[in-house]
Tab-separated table of C-alpha atoms in Angstrom:
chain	number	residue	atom	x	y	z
M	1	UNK	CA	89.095	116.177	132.661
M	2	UNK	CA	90.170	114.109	129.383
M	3	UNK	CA	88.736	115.436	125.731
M	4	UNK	CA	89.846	114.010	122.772
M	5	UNK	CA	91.992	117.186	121.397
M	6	UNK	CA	94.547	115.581	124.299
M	7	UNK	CA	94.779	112.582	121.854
M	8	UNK	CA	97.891	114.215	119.844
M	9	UNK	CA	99.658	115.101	123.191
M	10	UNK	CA	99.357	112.150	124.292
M	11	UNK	CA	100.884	109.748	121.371
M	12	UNK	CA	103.200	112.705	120.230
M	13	UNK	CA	101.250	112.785	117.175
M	14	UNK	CA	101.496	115.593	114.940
M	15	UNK	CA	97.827	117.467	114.407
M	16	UNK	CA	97.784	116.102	110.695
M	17	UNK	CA	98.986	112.888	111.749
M	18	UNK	CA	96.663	112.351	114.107
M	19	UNK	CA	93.651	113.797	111.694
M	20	UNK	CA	94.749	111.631	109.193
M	21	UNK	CA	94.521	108.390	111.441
M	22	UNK	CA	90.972	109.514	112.826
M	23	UNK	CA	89.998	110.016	109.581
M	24	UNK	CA	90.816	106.382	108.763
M	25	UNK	CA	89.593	104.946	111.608
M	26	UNK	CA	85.869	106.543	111.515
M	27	UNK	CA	85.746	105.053	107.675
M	28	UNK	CA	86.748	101.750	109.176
M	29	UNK	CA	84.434	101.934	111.884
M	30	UNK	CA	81.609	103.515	109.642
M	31	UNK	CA	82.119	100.223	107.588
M	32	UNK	CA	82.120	97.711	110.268
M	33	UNK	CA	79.086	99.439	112.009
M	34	UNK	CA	77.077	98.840	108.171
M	35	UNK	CA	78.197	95.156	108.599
M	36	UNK	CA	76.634	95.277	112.006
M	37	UNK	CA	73.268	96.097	110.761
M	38	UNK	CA	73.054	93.115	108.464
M	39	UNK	CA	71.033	89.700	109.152
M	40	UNK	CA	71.439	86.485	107.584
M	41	UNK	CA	68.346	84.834	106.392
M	42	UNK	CA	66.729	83.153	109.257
M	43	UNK	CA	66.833	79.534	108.542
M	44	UNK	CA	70.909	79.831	107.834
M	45	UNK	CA	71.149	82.115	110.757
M	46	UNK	CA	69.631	79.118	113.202
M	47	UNK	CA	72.803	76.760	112.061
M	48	UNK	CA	75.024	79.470	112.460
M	49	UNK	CA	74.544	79.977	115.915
M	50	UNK	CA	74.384	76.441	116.579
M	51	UNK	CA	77.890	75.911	114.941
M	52	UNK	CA	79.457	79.210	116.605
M	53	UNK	CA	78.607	77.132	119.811
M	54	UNK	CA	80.358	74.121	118.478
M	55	UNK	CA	83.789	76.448	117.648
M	56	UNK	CA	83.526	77.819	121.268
M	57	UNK	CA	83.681	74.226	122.494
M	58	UNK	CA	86.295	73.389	119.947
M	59	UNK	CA	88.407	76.332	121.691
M	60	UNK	CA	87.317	75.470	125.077
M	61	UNK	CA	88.172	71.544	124.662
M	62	UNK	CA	91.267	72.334	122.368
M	63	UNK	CA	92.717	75.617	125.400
M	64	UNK	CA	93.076	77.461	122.138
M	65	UNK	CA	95.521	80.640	122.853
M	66	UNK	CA	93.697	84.156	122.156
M	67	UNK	CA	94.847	84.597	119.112
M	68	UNK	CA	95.026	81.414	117.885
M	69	UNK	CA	90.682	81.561	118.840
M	70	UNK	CA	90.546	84.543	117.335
M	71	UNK	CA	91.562	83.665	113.879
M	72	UNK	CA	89.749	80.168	114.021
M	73	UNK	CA	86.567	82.299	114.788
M	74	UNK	CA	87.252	84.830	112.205
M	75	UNK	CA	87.996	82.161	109.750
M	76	UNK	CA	84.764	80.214	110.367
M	77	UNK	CA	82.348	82.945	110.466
M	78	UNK	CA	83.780	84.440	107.063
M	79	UNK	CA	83.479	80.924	105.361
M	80	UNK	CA	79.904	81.009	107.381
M	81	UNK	CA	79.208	84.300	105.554
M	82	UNK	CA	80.761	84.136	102.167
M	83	UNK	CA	78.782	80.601	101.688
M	84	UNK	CA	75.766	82.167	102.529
M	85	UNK	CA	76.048	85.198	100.627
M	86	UNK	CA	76.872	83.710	97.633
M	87	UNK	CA	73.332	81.938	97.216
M	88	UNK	CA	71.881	85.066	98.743
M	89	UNK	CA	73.871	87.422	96.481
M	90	UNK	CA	72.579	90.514	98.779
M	91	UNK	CA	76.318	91.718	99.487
M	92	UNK	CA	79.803	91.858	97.642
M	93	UNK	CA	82.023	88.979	98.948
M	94	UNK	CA	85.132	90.016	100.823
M	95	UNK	CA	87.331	87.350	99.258
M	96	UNK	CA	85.838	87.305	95.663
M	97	UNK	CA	83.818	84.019	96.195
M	98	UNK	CA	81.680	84.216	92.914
M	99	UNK	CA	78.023	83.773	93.385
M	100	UNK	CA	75.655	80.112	93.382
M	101	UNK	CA	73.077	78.724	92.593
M	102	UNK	CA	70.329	80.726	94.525
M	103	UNK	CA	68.263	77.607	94.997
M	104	UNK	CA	70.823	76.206	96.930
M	105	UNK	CA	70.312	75.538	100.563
M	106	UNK	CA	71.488	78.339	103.072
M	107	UNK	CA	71.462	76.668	106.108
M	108	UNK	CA	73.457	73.318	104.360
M	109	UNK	CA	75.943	76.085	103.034
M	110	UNK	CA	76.690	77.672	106.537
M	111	UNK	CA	76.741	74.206	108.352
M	112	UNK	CA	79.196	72.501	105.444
M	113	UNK	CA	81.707	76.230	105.737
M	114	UNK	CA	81.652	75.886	109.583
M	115	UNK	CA	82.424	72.028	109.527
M	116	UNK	CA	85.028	72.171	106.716
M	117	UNK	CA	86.636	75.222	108.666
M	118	UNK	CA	86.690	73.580	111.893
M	119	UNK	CA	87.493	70.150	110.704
M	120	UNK	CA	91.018	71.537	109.199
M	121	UNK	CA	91.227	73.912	112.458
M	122	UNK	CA	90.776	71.782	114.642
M	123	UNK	CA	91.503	68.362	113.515
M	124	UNK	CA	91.936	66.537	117.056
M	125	UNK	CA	88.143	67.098	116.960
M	126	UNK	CA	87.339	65.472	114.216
M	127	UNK	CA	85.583	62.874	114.932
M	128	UNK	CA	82.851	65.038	117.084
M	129	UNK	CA	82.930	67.801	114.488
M	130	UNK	CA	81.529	64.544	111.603
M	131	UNK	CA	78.664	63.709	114.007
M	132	UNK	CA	77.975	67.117	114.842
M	133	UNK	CA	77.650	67.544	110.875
M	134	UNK	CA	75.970	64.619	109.896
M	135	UNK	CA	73.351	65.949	113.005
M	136	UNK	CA	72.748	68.933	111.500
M	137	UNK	CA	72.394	67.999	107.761
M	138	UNK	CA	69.916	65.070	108.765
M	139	UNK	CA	68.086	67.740	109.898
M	140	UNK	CA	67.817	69.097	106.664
M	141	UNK	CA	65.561	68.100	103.744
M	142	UNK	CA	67.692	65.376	101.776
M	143	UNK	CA	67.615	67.044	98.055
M	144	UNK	CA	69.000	68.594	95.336
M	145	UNK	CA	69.263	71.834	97.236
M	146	UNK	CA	70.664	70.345	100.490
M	147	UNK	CA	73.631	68.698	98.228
M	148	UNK	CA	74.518	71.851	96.180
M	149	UNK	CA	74.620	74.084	99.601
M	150	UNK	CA	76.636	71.368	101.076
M	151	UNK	CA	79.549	71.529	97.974
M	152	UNK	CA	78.683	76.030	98.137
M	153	UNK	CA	79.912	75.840	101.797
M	154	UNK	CA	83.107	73.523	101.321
M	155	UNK	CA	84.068	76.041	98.342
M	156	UNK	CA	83.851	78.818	100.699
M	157	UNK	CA	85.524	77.267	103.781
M	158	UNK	CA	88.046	76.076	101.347
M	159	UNK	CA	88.945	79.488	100.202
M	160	UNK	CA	88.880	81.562	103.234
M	161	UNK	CA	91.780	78.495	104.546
M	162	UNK	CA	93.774	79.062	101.449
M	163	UNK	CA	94.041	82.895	101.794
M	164	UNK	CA	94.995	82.035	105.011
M	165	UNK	CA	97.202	79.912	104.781
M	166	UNK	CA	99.780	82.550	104.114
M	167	UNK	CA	99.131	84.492	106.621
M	168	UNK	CA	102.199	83.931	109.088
M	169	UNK	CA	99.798	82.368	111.985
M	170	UNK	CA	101.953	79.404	111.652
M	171	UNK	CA	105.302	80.325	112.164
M	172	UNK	CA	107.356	79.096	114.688
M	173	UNK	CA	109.645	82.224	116.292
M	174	UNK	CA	112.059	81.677	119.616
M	175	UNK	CA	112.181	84.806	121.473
M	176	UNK	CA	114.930	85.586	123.684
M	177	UNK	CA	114.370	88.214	126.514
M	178	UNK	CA	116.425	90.821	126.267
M	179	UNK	CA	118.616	91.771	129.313
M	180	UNK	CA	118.314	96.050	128.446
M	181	UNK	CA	115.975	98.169	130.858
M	182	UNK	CA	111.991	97.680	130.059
M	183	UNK	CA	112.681	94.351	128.136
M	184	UNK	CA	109.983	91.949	128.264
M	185	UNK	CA	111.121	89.202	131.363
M	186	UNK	CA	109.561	85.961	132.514
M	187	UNK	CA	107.939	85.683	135.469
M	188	UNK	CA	107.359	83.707	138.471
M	189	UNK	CA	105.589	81.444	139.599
M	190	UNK	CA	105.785	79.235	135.828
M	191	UNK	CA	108.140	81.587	134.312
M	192	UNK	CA	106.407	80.764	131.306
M	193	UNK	CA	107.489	81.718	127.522
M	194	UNK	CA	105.897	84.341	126.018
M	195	UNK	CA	102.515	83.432	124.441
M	196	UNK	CA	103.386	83.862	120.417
M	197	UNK	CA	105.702	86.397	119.739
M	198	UNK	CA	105.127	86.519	116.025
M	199	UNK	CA	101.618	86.740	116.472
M	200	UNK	CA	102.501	90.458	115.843
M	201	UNK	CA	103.199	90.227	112.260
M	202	UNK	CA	100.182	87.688	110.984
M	203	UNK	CA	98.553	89.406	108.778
M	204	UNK	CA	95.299	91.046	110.283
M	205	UNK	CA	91.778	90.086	108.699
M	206	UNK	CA	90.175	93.719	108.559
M	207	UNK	CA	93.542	96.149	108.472
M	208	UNK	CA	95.962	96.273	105.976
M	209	UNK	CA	98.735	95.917	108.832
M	210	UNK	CA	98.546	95.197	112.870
M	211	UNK	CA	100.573	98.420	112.625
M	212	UNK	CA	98.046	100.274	110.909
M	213	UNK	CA	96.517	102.882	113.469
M	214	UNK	CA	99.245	101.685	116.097
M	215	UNK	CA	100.472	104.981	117.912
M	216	UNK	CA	104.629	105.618	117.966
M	217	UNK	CA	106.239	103.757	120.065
M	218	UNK	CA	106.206	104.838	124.044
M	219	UNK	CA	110.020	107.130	125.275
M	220	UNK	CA	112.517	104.975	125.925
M	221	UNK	CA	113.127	104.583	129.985
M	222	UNK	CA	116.982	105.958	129.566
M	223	UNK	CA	115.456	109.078	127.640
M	224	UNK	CA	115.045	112.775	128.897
M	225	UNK	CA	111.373	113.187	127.714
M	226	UNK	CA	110.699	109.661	130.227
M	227	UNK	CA	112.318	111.204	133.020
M	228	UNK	CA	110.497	114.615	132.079
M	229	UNK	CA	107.190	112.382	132.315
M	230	UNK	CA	107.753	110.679	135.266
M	231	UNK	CA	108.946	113.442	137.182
M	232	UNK	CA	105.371	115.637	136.375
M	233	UNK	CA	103.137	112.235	137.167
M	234	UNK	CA	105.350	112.104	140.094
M	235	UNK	CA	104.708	115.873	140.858
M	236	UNK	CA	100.664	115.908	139.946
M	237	UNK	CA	99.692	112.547	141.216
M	238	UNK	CA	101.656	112.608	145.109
M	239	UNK	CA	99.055	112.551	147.890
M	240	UNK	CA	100.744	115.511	149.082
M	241	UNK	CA	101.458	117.001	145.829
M	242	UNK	CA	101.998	121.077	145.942
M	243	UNK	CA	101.793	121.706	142.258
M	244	UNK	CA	98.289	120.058	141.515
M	245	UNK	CA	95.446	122.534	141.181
């Protein structure tokens, strides 16, 4: 049976270590579960399903890699939220976005931060991202408030790309296998490269570092404590094993 005081044994975390990094994560997680309980007002939150639906298909059409889908998602539904919230004003922006008009119109906000976001994204889909947008503001009553929430949302999708932009997503890094025991090889049938190598380093949207709650670093295969390992998984897990109680 598994409990959680095998955690430190198992990362070869020291006890305080690995308090200090539970402690961290159950804040994190505390704060993320408070985000989880919040809903948009209704009449934004209709658009901003419909244009979540219209970044899936972007990534579908587009065979966006895993990463690359999960930043353009991230990107688009904080643009989504911080144009909202700003007419809203019911929560503190994560980006500093200062607050609008509040007779501004929601749903024009989130539909103008998805487009502009997925527009710049995604620009191979251009063209069906402007008719998907000129769809969904026709839809919309054709006022004052309709053109300020339009101008709210390209502030905020404008914003949440320029933090970005800085990010490292974009780098270009050629990795060459190494040839040393437990190095990364390519493998048949495409022997295809390694799917973004640098993707490690981009700066994460949530954590202050991808390395932030990442546990040490597994034994190397040449050391004693991996042979030491090996040897008792060896010993425990044999069908015929004589040491296993």
């Amino acid at each position: 049976m598994f409990f959680l005081s095998h955690l430190p044994r198992l990362f070869r975390l020291s006890r305080a270590e690995y308090r200090r990094r539970r402690n961290s994560l159950a804040a994190c997680l505390s704060e993320i579960q408070q985000f989880e309980t919040r809903q948009m007002p209704a009449a934004a939150a209709a658009v901003a399903h419909e244009w979540n639906a219209i970044l899936l298909d972007c990534i579908r059409e587009q065979k966006a890699a895993p990463p690359v889908a999960s930043r353009a998602m991230a990107i688009t539904s904080s643009a989504v939220f911080e144009a909202v919230n700003a007419i809203d004003r019911s929560y503190v922006s994560r980006v500093q976005f200062p607050a609008a008009d509040p007779t501004a119109s929601m749903p024009a906000a989130a539909v103008s931060a998805a487009w502009n976001s997925l527009v710049t994204l995604f620009p191979a889909r251009k063209a069906v991202l402007d008719a998907r947008f000129a769809a969904s503001i026709a839809s919309l009553p054709d006022d004052s408030a309709r053109a300020a929430g339009i101008e709210i949302g390209r502030q905020a999708s404008v914003r949440l790309l320029e933090i970005r932009s800085t990010d490292g997503a974009d780098r270009t890094v050629e990795y060459v296998p190494g040839s040393a025991a437990g190095d990364w090889q390519k493998t048949p049938p495409a022997f295809a490269a390694p799917l973004l190598p640098h993707w490690g380093s981009v700066q994460p949207f949530v954590l202050s570092s991808g390395s932030q709650f990442r546990p040490p670093e597994p034994p190397k295969l040449s050391s004693s404590e991996y042979a030491r390992d090996l040897n008792e998984v060896q010993q425990l897990g044999a069908v015929n094993s004589t040491v296993r109680t």
